[in-house]
Short mmCIF file of C-alpha atoms in Angstrom, two decimals:
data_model
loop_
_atom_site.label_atom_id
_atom_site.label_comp_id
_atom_site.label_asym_id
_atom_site.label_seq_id
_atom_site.Cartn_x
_atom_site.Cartn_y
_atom_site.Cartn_z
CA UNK P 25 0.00 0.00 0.00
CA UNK P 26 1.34 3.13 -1.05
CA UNK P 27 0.52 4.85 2.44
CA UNK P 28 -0.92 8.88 3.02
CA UNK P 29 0.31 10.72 0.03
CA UNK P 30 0.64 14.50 0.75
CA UNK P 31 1.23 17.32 -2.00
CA UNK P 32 3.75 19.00 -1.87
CA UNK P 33 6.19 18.44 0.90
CA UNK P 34 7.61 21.97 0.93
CA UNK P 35 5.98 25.49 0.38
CA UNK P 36 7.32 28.98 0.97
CA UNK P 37 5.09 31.00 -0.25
CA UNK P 38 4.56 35.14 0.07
CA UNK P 39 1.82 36.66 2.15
CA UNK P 40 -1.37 37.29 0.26
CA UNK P 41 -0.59 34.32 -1.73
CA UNK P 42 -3.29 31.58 -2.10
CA UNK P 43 -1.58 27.95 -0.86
CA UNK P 44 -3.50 24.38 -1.50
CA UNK P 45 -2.15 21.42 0.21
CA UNK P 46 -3.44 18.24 -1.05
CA UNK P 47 -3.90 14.57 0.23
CA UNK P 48 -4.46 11.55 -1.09
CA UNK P 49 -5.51 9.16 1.61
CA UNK P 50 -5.04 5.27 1.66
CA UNK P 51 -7.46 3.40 -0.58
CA UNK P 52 -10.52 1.56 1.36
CA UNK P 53 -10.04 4.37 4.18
CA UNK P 54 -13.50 6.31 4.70
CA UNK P 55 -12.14 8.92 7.49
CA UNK P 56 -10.01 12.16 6.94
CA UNK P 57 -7.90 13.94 9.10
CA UNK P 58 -6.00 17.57 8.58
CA UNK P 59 -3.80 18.52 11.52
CA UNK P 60 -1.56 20.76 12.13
CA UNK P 61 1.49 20.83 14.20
CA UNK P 62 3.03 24.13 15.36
CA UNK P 63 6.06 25.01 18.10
CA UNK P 64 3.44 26.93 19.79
CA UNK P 65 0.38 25.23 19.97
CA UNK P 66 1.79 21.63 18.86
CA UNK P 67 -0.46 18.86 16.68
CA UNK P 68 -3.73 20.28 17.02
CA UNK P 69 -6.85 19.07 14.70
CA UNK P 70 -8.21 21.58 11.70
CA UNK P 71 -11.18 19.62 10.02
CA UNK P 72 -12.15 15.80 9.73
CA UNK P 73 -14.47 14.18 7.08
CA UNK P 74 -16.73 10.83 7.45
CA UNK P 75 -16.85 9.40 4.24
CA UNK P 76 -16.43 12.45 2.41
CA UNK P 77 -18.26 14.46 4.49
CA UNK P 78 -17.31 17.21 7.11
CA UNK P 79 -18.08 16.65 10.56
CA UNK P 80 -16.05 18.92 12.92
CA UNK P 81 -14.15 21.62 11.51
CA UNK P 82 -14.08 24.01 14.38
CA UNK P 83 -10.49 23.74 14.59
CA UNK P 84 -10.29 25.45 11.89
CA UNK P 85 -8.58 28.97 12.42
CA UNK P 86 -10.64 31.51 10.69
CA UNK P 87 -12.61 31.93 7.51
CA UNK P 88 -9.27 32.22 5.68
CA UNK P 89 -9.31 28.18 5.79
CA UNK P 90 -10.92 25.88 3.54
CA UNK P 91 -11.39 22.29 3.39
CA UNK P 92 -13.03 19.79 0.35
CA UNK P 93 -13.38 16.34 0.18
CA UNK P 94 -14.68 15.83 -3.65
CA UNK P 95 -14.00 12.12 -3.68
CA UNK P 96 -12.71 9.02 -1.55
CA UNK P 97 -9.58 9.71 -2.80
CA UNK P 98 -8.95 13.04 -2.85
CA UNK P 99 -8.98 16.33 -0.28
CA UNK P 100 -7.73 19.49 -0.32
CA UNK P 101 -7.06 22.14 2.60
CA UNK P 102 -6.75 25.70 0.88
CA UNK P 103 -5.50 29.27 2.77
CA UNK P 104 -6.42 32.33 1.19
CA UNK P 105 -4.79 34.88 1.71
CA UNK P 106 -1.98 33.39 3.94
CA UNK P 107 -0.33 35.14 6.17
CA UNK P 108 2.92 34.14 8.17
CA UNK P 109 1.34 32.67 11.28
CA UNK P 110 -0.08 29.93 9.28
CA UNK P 111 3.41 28.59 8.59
CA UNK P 112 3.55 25.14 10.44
CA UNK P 113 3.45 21.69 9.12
CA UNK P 114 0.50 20.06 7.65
CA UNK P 115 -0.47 16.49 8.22
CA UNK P 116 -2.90 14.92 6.86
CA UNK P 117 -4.22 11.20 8.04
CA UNK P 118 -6.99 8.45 7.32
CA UNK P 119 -8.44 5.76 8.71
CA UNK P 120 -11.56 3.18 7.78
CA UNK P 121 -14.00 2.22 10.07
CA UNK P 122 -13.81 0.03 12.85
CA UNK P 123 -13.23 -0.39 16.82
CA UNK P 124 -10.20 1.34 17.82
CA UNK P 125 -8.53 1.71 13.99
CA UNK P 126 -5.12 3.45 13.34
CA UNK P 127 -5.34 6.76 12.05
CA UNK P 128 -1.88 6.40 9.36
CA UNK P 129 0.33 9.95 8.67
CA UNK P 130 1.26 11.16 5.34
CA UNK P 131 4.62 12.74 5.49
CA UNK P 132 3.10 16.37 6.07
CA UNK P 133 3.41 19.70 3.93
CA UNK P 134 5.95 21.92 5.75
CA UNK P 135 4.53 25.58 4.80
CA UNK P 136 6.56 28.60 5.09
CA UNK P 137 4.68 32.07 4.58
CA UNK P 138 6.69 34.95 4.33
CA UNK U 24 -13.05 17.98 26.79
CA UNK U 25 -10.32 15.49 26.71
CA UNK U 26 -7.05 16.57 27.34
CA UNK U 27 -3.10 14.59 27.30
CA UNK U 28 -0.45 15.67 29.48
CA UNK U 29 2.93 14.71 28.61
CA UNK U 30 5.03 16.25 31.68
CA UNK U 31 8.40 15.57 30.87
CA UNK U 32 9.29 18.05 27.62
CA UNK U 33 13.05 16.25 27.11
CA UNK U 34 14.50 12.89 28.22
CA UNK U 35 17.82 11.33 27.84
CA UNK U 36 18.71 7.54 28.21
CA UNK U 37 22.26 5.59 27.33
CA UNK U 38 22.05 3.07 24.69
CA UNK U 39 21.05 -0.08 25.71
CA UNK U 40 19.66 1.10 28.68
CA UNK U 41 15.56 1.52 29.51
CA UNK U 42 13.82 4.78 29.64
CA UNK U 43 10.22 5.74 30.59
CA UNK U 44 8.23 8.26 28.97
CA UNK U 45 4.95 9.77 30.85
CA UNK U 46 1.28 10.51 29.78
CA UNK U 47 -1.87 11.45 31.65
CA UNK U 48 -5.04 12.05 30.08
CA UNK U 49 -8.56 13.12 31.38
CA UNK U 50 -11.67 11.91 30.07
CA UNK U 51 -14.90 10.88 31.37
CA UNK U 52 -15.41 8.27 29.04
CA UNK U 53 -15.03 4.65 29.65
CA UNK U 54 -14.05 3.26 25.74
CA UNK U 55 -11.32 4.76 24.19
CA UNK U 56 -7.69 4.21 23.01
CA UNK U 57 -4.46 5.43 23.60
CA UNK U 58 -1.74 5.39 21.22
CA UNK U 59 2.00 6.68 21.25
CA UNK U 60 3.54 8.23 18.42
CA UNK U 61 7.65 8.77 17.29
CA UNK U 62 8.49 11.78 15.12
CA UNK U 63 11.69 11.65 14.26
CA UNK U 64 13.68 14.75 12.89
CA UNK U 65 12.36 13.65 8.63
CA UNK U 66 8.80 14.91 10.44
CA UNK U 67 6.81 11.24 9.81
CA UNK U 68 4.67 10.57 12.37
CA UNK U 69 4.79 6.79 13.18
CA UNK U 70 2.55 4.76 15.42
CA UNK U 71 4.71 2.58 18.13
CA UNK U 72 1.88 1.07 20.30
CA UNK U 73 -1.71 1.39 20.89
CA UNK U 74 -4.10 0.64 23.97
CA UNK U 75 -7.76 -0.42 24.26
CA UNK U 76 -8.89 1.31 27.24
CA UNK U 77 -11.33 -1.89 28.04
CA UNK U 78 -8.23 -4.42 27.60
CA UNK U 79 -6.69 -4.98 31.16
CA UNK U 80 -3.63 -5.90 29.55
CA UNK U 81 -0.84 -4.24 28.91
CA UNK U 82 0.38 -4.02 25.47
CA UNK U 83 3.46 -4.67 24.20
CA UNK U 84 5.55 -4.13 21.02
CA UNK U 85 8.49 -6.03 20.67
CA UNK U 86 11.18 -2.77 22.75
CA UNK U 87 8.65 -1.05 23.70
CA UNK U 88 5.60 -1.47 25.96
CA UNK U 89 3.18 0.67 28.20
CA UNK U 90 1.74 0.72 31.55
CA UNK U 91 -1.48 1.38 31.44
CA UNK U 92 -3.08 2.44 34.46
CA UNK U 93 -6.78 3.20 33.84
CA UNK U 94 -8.06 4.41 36.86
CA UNK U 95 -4.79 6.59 37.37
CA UNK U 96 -5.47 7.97 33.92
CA UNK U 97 -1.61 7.16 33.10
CA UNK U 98 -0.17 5.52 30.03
CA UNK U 99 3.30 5.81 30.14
CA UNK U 100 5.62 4.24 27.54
CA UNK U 101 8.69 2.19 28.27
CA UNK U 102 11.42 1.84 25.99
CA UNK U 103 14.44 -1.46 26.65
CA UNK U 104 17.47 -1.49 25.21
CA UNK U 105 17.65 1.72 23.60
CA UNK U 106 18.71 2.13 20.14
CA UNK U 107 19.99 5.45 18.74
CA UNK U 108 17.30 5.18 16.17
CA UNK U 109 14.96 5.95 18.87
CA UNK U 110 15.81 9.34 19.27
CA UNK U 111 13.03 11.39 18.64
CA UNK U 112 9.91 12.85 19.83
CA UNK U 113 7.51 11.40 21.02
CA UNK U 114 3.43 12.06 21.37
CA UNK U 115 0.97 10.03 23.22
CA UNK U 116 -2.59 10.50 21.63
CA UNK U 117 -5.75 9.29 22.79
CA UNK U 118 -9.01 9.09 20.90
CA UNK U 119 -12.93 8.47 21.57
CA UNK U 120 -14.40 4.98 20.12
CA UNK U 121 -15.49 6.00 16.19
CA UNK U 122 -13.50 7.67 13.78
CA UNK U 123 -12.67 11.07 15.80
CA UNK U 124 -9.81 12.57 15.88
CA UNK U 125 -6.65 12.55 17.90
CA UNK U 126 -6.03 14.42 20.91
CA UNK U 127 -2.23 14.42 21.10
CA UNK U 128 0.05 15.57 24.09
CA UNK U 129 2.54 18.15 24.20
CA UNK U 130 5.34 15.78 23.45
CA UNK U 131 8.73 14.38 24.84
CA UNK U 132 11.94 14.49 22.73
CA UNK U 133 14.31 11.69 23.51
CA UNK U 134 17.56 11.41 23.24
CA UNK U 135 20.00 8.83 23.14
CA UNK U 136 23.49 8.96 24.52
CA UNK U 137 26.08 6.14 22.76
#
């Protein structure tokens, strides 16, 4: 199995800029899972999705923060405008349904606003 | 809401030797899990052991195994014969029955001394 993919690895990006992180999570998995992992605040949860579906998504810092789930296979977490406090890395995880499943790590997207 | 408390923000063991790392959580549920995670310096998060909360056993992963103290609220990790590979940090997580997300500690980085 190929594992959490996560797209891409590294940004730097300027502030104002519009940044889209993408994930690909492991096939048969129904469950999403962006977090985010700062020096300050540490891994903390943005948004999860149930089978494509959002169902919590009050971690998510401000209106400047989207989230999509289009397919199984597919999400995207998208800041617009960014702005240097959102640098921190970006994990994104899955998991399928069951008692007590693993939720599996991509590798993360490391952002860097300026 | 739940919360993880790692206490101990750096530990250092010799190689070869065994090391304990701490966690607390607080919950008012009675089934749930418990996981630790390593993050080594390349940023992947990796899962090293899990815990059902309604197995009375402790479990165990080849080096490494816990201590799982339910009523305490403590699940603290021990690590035998230490390996300079396990240098890192390290989270403990716990998580609600379902497919919620993770509620991770603060962390512990590790280090080992040849």
């Amino acid at each position: 199995d190929a594992g959490v993919i996560q797209s891409p690895r590294h940004e730097v990006t300027e502030m104002g800029q519009e940044v889209t992180l993408r994930c690909k999570p492991i096939s048969g998995h129904n469950s999403l899972f962006w977090y985010r992992q700062t020096m300050m605040r540490g891994l903390e949860l943005l948004i999860y999705f149930n089978n494509n579906v959002p169902i919590d998504d009050s971690g998510m810092p401000e209106d400047r923060f989207s989230a999509k789930m289009p397919n199984a296979s597919f999400s995207t977490l998208k800041i617009q405008p960014s702005e240097p406090r959102d640098s921190a890395v970006y994990f994104c995880a899955s998991t399928r349904t069951g008692r007590g499943e693993t939720q599996y790590f991509g590798p993360g997207t490391r952002l860097l606003v300026l | 809401a739940q919360t993880v408390t790692q206490s101990q923000p750096e530990m250092s063991v010799q190689e070869a030797e065994t090391v304990t790392l701490s966690c607390t959580y607080d919950t008012s549920e009675s089934d749930y899990y418990l996981f630790w995670y390593k993050q080594p310096p390349s940023r992947q998060m990796i899962l090293v052991i899990r815990q059902e909360a309604y197995k009375q056993q402790n479990a165990t992963e080849n080096r490494f195994s816990v201590n799982f103290q339910k009523a305490a609220k403590s699940f603290s990790l021990k690590i035998s014969d230490s390996q300079l590979g396990d240098a890192a940090m390290y989270f403990c997580a716990y998580r609600y029955q379902g497919n919620t997300p993770l509620v991770f500690g603060k962390g512990t980085r590790l280090s080992v001394i040849a």
